[in-house]
mmCIF file of the C-alpha atoms, coordinates in Angstrom:
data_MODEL
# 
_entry.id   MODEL 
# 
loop_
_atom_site.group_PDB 
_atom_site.id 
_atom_site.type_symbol 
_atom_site.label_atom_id 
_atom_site.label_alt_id 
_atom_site.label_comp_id 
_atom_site.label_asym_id 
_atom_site.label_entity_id 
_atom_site.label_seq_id 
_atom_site.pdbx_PDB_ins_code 
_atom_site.Cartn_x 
_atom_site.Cartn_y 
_atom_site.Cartn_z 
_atom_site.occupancy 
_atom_site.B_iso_or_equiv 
_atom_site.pdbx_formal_charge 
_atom_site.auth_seq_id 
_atom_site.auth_comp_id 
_atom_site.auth_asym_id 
_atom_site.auth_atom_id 
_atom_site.pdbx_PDB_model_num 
ATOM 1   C CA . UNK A 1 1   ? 128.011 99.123  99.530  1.00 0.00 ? 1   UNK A CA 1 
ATOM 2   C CA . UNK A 1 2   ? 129.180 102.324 101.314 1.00 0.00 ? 2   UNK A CA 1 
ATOM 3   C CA . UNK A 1 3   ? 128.049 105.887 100.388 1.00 0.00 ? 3   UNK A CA 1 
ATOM 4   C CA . UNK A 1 4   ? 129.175 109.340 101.254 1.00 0.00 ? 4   UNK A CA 1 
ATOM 5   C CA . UNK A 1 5   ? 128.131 112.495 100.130 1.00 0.00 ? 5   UNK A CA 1 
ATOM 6   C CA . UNK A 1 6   ? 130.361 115.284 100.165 1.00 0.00 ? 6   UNK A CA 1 
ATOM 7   C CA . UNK A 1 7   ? 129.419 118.758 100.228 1.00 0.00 ? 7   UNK A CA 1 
ATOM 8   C CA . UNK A 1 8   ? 131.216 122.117 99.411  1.00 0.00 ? 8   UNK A CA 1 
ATOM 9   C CA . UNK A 1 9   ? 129.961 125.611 97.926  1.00 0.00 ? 9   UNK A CA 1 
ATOM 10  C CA . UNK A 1 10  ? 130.536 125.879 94.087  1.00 0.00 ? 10  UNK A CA 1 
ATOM 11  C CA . UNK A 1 11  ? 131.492 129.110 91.565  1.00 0.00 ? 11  UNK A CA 1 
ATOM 12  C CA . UNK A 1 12  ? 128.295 129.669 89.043  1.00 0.00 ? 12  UNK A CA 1 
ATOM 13  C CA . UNK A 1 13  ? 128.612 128.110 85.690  1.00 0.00 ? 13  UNK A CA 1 
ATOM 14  C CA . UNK A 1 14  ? 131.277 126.088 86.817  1.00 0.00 ? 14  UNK A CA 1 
ATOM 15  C CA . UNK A 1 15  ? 129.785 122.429 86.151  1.00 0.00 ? 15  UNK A CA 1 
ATOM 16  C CA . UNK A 1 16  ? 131.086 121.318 83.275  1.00 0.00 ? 16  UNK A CA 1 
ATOM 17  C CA . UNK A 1 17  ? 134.478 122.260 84.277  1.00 0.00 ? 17  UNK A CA 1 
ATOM 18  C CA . UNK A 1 18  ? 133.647 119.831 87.745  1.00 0.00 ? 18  UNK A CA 1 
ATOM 19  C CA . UNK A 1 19  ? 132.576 117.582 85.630  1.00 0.00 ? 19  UNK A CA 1 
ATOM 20  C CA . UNK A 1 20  ? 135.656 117.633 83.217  1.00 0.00 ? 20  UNK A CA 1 
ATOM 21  C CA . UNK A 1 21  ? 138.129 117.608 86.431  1.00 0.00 ? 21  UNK A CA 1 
ATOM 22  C CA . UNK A 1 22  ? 136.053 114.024 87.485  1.00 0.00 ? 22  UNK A CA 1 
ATOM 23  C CA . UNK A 1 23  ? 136.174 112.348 84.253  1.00 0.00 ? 23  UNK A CA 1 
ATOM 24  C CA . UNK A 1 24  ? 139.982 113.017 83.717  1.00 0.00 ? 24  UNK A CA 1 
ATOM 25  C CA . UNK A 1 25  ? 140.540 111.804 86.997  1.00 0.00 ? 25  UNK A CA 1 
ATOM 26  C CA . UNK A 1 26  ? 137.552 108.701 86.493  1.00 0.00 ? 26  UNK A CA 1 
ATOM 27  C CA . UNK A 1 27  ? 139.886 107.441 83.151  1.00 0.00 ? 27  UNK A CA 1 
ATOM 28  C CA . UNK A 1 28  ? 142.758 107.086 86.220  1.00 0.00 ? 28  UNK A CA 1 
ATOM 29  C CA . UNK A 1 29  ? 143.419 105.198 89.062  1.00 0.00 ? 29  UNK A CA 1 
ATOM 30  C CA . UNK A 1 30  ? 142.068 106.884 91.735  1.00 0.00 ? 30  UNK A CA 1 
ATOM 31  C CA . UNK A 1 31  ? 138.383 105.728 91.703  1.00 0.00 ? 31  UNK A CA 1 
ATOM 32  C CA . UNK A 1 32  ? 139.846 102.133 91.995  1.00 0.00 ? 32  UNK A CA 1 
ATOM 33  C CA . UNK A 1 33  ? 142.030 103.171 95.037  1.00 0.00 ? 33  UNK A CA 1 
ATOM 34  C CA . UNK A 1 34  ? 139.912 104.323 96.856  1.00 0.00 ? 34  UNK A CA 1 
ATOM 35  C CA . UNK A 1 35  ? 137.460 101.550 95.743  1.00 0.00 ? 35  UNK A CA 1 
ATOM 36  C CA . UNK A 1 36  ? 134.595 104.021 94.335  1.00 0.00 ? 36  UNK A CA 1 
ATOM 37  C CA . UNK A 1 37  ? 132.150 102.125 92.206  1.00 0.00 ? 37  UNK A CA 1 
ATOM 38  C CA . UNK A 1 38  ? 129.555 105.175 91.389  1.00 0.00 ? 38  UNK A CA 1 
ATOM 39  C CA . UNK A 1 39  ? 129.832 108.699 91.745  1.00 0.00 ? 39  UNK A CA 1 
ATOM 40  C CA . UNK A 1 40  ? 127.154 111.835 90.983  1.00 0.00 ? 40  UNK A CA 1 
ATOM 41  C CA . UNK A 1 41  ? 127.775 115.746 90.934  1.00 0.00 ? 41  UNK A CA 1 
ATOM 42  C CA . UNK A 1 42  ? 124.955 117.902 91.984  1.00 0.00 ? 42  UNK A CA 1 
ATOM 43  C CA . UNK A 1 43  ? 124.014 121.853 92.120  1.00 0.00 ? 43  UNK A CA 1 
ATOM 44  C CA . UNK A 1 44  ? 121.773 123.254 94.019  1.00 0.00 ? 44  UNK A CA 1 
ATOM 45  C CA . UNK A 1 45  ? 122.046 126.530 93.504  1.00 0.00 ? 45  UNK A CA 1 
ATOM 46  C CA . UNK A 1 46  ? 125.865 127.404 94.651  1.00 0.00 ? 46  UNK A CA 1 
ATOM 47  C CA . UNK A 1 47  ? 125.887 124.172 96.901  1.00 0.00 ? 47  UNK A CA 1 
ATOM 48  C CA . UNK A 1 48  ? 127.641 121.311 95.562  1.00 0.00 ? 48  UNK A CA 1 
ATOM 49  C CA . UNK A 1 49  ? 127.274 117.625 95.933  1.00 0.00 ? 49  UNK A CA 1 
ATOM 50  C CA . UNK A 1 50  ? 129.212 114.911 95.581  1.00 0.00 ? 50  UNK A CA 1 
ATOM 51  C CA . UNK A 1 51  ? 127.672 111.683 95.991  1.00 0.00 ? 51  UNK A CA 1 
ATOM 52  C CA . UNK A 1 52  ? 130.423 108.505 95.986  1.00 0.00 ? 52  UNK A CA 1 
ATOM 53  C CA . UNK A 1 53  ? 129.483 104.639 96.102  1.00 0.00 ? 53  UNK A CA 1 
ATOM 54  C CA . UNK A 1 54  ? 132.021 102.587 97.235  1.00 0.00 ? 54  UNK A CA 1 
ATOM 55  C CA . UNK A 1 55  ? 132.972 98.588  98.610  1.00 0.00 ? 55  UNK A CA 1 
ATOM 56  C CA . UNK A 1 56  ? 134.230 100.093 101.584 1.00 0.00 ? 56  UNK A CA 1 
ATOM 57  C CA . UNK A 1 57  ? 133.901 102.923 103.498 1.00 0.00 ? 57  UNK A CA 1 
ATOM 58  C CA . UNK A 1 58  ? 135.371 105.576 101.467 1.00 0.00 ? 58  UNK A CA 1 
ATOM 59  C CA . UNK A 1 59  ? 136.244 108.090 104.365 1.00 0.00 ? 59  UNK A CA 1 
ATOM 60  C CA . UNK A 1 60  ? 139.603 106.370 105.417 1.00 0.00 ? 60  UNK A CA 1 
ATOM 61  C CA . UNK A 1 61  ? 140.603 105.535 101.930 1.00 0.00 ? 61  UNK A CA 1 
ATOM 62  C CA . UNK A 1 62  ? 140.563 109.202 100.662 1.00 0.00 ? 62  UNK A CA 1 
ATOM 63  C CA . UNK A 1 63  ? 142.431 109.743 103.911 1.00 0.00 ? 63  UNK A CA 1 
ATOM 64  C CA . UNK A 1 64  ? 144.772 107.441 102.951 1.00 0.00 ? 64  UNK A CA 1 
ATOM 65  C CA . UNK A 1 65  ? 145.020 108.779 99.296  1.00 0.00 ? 65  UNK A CA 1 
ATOM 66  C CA . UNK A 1 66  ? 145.117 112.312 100.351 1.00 0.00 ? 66  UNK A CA 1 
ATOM 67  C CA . UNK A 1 67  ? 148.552 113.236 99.749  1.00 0.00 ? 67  UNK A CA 1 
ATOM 68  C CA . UNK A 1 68  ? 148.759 110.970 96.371  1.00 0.00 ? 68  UNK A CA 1 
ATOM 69  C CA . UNK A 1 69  ? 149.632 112.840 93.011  1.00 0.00 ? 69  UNK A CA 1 
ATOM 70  C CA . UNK A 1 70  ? 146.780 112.197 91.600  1.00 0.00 ? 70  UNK A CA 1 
ATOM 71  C CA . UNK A 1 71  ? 144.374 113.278 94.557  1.00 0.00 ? 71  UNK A CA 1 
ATOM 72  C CA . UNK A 1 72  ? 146.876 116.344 94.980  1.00 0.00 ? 72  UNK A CA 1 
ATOM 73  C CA . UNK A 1 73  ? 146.011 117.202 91.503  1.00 0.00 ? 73  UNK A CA 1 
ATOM 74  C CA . UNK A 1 74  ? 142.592 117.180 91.418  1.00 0.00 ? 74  UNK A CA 1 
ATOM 75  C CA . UNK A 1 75  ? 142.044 119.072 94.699  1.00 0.00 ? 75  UNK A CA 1 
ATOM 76  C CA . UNK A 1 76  ? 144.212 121.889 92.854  1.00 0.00 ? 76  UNK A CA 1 
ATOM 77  C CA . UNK A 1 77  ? 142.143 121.962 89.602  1.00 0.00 ? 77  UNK A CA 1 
ATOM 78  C CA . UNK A 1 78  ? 139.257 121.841 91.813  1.00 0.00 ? 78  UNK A CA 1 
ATOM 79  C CA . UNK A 1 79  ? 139.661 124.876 93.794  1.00 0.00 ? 79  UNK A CA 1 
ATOM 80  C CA . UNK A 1 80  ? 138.962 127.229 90.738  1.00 0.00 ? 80  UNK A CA 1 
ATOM 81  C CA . UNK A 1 81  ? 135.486 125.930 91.501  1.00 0.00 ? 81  UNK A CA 1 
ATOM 82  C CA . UNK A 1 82  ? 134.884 124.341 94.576  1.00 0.00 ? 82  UNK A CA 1 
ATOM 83  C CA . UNK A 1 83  ? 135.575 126.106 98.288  1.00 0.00 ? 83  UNK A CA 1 
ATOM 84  C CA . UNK A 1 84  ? 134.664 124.516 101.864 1.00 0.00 ? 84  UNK A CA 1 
ATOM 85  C CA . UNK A 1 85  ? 130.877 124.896 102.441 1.00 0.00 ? 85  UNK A CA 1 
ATOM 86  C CA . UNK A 1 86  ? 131.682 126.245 106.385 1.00 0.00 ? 86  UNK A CA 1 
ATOM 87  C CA . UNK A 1 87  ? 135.559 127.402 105.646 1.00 0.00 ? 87  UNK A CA 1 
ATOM 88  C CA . UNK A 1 88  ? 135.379 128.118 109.142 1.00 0.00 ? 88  UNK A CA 1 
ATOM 89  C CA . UNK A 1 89  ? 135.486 124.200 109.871 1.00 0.00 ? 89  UNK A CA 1 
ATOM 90  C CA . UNK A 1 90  ? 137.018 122.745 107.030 1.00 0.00 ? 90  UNK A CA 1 
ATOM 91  C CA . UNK A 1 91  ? 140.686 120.801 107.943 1.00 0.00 ? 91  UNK A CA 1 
ATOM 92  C CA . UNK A 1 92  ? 140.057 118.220 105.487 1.00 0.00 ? 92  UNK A CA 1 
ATOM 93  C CA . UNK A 1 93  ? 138.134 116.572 103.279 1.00 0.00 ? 93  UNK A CA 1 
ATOM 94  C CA . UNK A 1 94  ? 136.665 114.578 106.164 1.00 0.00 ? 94  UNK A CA 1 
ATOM 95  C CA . UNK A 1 95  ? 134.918 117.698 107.266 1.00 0.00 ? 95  UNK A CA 1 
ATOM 96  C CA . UNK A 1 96  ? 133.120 118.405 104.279 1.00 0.00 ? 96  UNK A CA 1 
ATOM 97  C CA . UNK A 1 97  ? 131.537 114.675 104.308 1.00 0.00 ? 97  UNK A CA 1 
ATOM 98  C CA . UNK A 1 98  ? 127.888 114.995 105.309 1.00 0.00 ? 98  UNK A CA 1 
ATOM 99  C CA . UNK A 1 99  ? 125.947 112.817 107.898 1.00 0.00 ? 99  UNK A CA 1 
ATOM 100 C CA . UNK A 1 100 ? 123.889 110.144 107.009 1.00 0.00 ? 100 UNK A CA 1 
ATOM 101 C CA . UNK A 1 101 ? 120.945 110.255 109.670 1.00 0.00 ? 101 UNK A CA 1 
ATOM 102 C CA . UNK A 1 102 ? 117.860 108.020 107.920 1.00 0.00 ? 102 UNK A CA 1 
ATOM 103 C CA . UNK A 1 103 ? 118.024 105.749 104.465 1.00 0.00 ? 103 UNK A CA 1 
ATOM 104 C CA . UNK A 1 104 ? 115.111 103.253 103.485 1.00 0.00 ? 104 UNK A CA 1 
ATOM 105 C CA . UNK A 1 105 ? 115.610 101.039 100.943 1.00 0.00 ? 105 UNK A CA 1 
ATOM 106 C CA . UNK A 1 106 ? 113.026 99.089  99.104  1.00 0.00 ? 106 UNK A CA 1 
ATOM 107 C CA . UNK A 1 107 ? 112.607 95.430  99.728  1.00 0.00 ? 107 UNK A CA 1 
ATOM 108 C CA . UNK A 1 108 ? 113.558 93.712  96.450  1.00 0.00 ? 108 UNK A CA 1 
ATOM 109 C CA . UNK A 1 109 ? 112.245 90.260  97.329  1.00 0.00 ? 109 UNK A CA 1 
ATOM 110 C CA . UNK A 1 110 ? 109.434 88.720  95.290  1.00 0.00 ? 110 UNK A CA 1 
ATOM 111 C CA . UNK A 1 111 ? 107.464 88.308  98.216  1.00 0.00 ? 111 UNK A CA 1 
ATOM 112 C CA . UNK A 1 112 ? 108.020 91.839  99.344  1.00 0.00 ? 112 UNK A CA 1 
ATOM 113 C CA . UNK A 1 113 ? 106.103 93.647  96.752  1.00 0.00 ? 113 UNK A CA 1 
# 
């Protein structure tokens, strides 16, 4: 599995309408295109996250997706809500993909616990 967690600056009060945007688009295509098997909305504050589990890494397949109807129409319903976290930096939705830098995960043998 592949993760990536995106993250942008968000307008207050504005997480069920996220939320709504995701699921409309989650009922779709999309999710399956890009091959995303989980995904998560966060707040903190006015920071948003967007955590996605995928099969594959899902940095080239947004790429590739990026100028698709659907992914077109939710990046317009989207900005209502959602603006670059460094606008100063932001091209793409690449940039606003944070860094992985440490994970751990759990050994979920028998004999590891």
């Amino acid at each position: 599995m592949h993760h990536a967690l995106i993250v942008a600056r968000m307008a207050p009060h504005s997480a069920p309408d996220i939320a709504e945007v995701f699921a409309d688009s989650d009922r779709g295509d999309l999710p399956h295109l890009v091959g995303v098997t989980q995904r998560s909305l966060f707040q903190f504050g006015d920071v948003y996250m967007h955590f996605i589990e995928a099969e594959q890494d899902p940095g080239p397949a947004i790429a590739r997706v990026a100028g698709r109807p659907e992914f077109l129409d939710i990046s317009r319903r989207l900005e209502a809500y959602v603006r670059p976290y460094d606008p100063e930096t932001w091209r793409g939705p690449k940039d606003a993909m944070a860094q992985r830098f440490y994970h751990w995960e759990r050994d979920r043998s028998p004999a590891g616990r």
